[in-house]
CSV table of C-alpha atoms and ligand atoms in Angstrom, one decimal:
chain,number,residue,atom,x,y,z
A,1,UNK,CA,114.7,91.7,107.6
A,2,UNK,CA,111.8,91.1,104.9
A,3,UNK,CA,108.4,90.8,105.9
A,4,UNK,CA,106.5,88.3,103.3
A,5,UNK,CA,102.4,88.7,103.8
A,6,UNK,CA,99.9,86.7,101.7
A,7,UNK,CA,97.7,89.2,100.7
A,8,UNK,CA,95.5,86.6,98.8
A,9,UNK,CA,96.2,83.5,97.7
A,10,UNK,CA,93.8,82.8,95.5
A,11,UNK,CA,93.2,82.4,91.7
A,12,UNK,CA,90.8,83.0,89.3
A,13,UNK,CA,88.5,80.4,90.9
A,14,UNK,CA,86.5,82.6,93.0
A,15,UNK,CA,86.2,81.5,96.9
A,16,UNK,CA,84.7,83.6,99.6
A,17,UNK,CA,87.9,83.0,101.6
A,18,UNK,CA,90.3,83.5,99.4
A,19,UNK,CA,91.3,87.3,97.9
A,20,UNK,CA,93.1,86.8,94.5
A,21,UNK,CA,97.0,86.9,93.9
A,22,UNK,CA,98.9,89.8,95.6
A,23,UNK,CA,101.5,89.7,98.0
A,24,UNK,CA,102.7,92.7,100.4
A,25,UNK,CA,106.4,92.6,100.8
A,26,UNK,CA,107.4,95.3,103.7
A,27,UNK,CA,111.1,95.9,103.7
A,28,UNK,CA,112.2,98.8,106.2
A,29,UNK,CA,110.7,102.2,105.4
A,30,UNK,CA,109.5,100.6,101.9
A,31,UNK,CA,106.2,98.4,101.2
A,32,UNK,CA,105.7,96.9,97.9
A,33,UNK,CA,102.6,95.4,96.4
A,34,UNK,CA,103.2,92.9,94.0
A,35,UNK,CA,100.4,92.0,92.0
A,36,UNK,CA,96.8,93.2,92.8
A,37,UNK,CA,94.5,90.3,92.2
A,38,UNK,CA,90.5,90.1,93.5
A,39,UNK,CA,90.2,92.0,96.9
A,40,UNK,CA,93.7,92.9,97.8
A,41,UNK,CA,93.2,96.0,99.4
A,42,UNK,CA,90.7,94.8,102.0
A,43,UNK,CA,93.6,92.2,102.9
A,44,UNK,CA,96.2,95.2,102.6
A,45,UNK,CA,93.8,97.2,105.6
A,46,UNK,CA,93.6,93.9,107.5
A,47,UNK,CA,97.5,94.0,107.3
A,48,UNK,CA,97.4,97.6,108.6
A,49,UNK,CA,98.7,98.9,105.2
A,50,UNK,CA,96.2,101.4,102.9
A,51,UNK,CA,96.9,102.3,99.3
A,52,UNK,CA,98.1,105.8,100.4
A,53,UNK,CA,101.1,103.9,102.7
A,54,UNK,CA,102.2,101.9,99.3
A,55,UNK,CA,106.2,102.8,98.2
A,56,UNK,CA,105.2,101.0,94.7
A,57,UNK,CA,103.2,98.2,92.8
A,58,UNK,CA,105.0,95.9,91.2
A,59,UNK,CA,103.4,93.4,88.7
A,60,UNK,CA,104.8,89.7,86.9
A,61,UNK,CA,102.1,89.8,84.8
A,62,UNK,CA,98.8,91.2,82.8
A,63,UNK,CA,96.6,88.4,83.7
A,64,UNK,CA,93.4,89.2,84.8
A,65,UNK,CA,93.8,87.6,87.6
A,66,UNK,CA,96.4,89.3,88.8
A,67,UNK,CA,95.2,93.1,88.2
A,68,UNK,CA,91.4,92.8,88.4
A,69,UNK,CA,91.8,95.8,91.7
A,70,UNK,CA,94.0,97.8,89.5
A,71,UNK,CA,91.6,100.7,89.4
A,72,UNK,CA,91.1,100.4,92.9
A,73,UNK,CA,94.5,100.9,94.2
A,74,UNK,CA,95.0,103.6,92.0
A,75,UNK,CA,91.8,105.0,92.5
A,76,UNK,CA,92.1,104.9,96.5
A,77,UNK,CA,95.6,105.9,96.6
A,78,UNK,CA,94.5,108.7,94.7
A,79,UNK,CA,91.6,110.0,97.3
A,80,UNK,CA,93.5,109.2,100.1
A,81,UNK,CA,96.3,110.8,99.7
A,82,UNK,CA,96.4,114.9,100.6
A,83,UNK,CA,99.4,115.9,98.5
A,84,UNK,CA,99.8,114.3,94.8
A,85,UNK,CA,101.7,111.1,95.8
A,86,UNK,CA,102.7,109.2,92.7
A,87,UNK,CA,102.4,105.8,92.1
A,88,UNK,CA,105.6,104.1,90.8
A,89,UNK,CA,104.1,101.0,88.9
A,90,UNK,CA,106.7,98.2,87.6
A,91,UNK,CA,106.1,95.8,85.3
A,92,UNK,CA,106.4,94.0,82.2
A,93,UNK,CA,106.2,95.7,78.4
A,94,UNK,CA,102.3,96.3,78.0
A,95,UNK,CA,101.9,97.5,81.8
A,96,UNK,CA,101.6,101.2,80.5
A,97,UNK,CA,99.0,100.7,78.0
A,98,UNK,CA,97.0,98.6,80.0
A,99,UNK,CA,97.5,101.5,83.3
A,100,UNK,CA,96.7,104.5,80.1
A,101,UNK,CA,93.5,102.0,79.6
A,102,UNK,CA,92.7,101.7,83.4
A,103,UNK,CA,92.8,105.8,83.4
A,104,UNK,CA,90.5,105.9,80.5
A,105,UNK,CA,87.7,103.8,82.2
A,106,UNK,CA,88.0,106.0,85.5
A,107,UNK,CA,87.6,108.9,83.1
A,108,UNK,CA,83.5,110.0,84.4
A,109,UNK,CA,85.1,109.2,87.9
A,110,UNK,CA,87.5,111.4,88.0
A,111,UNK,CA,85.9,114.1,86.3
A,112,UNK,CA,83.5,113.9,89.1
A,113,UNK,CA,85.9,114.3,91.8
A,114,UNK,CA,87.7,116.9,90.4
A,115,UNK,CA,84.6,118.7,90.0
A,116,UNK,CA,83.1,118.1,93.6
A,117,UNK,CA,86.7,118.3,95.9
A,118,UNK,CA,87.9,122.1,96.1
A,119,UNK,CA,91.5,120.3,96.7
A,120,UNK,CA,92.0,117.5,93.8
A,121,UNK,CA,92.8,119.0,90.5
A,122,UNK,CA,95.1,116.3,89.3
A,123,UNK,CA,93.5,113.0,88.3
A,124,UNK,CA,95.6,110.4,89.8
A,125,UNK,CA,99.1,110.0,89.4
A,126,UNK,CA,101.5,107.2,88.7
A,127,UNK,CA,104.5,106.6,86.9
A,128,UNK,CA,104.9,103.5,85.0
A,129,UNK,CA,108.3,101.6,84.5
A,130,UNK,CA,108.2,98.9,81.9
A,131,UNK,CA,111.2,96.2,82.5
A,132,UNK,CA,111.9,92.7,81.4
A,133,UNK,CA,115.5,92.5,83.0
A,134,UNK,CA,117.9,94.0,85.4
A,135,UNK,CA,117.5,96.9,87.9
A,136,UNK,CA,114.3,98.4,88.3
A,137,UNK,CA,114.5,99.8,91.7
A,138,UNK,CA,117.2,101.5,94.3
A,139,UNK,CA,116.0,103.5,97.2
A,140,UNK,CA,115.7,103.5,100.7
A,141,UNK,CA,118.1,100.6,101.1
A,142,UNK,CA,116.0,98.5,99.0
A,143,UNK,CA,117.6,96.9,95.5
A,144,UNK,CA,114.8,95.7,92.6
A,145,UNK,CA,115.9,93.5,90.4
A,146,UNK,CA,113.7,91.6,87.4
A,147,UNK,CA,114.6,88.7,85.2
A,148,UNK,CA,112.0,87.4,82.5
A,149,UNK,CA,110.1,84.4,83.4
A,150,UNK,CA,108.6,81.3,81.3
A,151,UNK,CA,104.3,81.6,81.1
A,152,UNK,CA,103.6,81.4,77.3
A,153,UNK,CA,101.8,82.0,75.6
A,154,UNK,CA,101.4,84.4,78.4
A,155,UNK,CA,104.9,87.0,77.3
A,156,UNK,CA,106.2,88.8,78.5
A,157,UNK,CA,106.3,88.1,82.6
A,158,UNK,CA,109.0,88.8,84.6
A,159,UNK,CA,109.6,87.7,88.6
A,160,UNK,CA,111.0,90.1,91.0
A,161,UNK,CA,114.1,89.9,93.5
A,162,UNK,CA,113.8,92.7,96.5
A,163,UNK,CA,117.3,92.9,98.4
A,164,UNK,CA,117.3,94.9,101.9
A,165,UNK,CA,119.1,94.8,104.6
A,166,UNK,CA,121.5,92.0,103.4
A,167,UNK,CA,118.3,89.3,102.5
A,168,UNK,CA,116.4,88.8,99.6
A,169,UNK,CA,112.9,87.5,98.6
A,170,UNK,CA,111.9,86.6,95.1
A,171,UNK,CA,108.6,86.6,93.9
A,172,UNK,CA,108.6,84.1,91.0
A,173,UNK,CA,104.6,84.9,89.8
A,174,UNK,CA,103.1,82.1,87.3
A,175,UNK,CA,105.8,80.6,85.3
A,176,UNK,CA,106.9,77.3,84.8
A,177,UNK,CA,110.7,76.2,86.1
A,178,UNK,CA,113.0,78.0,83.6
A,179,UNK,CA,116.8,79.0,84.0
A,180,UNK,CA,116.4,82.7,84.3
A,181,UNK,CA,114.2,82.2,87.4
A,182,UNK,CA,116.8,79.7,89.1
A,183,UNK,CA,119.3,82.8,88.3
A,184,UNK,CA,117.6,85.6,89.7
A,185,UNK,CA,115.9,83.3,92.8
A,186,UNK,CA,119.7,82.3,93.6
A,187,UNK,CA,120.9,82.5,97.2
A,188,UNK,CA,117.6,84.2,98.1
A,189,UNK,CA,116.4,84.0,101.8
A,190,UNK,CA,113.0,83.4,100.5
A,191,UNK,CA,111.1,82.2,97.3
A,192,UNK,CA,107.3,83.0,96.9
A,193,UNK,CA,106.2,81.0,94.2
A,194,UNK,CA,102.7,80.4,92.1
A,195,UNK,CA,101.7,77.0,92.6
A,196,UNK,CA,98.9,74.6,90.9
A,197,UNK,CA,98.5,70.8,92.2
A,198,UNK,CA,99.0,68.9,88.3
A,199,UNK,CA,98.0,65.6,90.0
A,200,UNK,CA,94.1,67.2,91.0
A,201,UNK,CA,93.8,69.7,88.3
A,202,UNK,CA,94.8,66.7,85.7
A,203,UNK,CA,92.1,64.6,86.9
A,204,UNK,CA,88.9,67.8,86.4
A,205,UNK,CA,87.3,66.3,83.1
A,206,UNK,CA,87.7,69.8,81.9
A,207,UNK,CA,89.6,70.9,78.9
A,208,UNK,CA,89.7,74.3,79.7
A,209,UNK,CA,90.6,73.3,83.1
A,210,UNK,CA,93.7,71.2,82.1
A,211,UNK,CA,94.9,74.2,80.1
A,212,UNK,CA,96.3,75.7,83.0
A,213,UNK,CA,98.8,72.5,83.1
A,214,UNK,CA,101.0,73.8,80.6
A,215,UNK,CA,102.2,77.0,82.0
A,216,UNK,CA,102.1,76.5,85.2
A,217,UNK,CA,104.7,75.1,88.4
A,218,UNK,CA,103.6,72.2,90.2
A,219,UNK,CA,104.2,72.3,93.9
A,220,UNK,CA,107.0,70.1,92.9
A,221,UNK,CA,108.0,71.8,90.3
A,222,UNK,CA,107.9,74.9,92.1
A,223,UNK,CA,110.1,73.2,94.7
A,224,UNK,CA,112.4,72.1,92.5
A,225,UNK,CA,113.1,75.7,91.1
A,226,UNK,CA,113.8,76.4,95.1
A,227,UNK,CA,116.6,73.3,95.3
A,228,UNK,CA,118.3,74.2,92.3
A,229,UNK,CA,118.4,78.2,93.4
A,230,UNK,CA,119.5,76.9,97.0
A,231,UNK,CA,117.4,79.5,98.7
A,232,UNK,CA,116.2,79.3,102.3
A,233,UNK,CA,112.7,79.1,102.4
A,234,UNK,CA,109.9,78.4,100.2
A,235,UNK,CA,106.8,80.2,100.1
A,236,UNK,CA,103.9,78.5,98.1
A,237,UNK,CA,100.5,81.0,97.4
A,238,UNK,CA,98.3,81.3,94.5
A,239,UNK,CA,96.4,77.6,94.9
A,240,UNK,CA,94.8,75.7,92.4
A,241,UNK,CA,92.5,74.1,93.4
A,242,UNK,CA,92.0,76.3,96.7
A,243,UNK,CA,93.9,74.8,98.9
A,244,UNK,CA,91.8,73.1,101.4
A,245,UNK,CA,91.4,73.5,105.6
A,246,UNK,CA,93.6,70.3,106.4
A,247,UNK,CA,95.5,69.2,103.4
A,248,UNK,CA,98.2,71.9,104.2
A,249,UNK,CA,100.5,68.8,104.5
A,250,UNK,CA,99.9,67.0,101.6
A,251,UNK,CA,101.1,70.2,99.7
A,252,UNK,CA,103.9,70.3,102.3
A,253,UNK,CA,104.9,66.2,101.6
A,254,UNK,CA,104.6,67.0,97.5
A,255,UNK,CA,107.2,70.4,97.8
A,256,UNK,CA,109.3,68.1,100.2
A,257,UNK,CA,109.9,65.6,97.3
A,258,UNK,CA,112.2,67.9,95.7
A,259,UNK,CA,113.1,70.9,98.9
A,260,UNK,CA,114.7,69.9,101.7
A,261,UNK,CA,113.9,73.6,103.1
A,262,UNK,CA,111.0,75.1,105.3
A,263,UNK,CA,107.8,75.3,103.5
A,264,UNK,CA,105.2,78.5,104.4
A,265,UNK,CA,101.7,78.1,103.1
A,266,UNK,CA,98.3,78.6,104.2
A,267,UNK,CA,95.4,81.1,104.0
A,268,UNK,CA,95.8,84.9,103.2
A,269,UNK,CA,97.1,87.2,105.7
A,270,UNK,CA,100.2,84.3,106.6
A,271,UNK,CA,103.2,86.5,107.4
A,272,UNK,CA,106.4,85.2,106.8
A,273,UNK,CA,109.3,87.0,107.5
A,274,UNK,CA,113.3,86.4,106.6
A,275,UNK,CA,116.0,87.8,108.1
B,301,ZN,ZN1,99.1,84.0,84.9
B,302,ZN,ZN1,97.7,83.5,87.9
């Protein structure tokens, strides 16, 4: 059994209701974080789950939108935790300097600390693996796979398959359909997958708006990806536009179009979980 909890599913459009792309994935004595977006750790408490309680963070991608609480699950884990605990952090090539930069900004911070808490000497601690494809994980029951997905000019990102206890989920992050995805996401119990709506966002009179079109999944698209790989159950988060109180079904009717499987998606904190 996998339990799937949409930590936020929102974007770099900022909405009160909605904390930004990260996803808690809890798979027996393991919990993952995968991706760290805008307020994730205040959705990680309302899930019962504190930085210290994290196995490892796993991220698709640098974009902002999906690290801006780097430094504060790093930071947290760090104070909250009584022995030094290290942070395994997984992700694509550029992860470490971008983590080395993090630690550089926290620099006055954890001088401070160190100077004022008889019992932290060490600043914090995490050990960064950088991976494009393959094995990336194998503890505890739990397998970590990664395969490079499609989100130029956006390169490298990679999506993340998490097999436990004879499931899998695969956490696609922003990419658009692309064969290395329908490999790794085969068979899978479950498919979480980065959605925009290309039929609103193509109507916002917007250049930089319609950008986004380009390197991005449609719900349909998105869908489509899930057919191909045959997996059980799709898992749509990470709206544009925010996806609205009512129009759950419209979404629902588009990713139907091309899945014939169940469909999760909703606000942040929706639990999910495959067995
Ligand atoms: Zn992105
Ligand atoms: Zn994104």
């Amino acid at each position: 059994m996998i339990d799937i909890t949409l930590l936020g599913t929102g974007s770099p459009m900022v909405d009160p209701n909605r904390a930004g792309p990260s996803t808690l994935i809890k798979a027996g004595e393991s919990t993952f974080l995968v991706d760290c977006g805008r307020g994730v750790l205040m959705r990680a408490a309302a899930a019962g789950v504190g930085a210290a309680n994290l196995t490892a963070l796993l991220l698709t991608h640098l974009h902002s939108d999906h690290i801006t609480d780097l430094s504060d699950v790093i930071t947290t884990r760090w104070v909250t935790t009584f022995v030094p605990t290290p942070l395994p952090i997984i992700g694509p090539p550029g992860t470490k300097a971008v983590v080395e930069a993090t630690l550089a900004a926290l620099a006055p911070d954890i001088s401070y600390r160190i100077a004022h808490h008889a019992d932290i000497t060490e600043p914090p601690s995490v050990q960064v693996y950088e991976s494009t494809d393959g094995q990336v994980w194998d503890a505890d029951g739990v397998r970590i796979t990664v395969a490079p997905t499609d989100h130029r000019p956006v390169e490298p990102t990679i999506a993340f398959r998490i097999e436990y206890d004879g499931t899998s989920v695969v956490l696609a992050g922003d990419t658009v359909p692309c064969a290395a995805l329908d490999e790794l996401a085969s068979g899978a119990g479950a498919l979480v997958h980065t959605v925009i709506r290309k039929d609103l966002v193509a109507l916002v009179p917007q250049q930089r708006l319609k950008d986004i079109l380009d390197y991005h999944s449609s719900v349909e698209q998105a869908a489509a990806t899930a057919a191909r790989a045959g997996v059980g159950t799709l898992v749509l988060t990470h709206y544009v536009p925010p996806l609205a109180p009512g129009q759950e079904d419209q979404w629902r009717t588009l990713a139907a179009t091309e899945f014939s499987g169940p469909v999760e998606l909703g606000d942040d904190l929706l639990r999910v979980t495959i067995s």
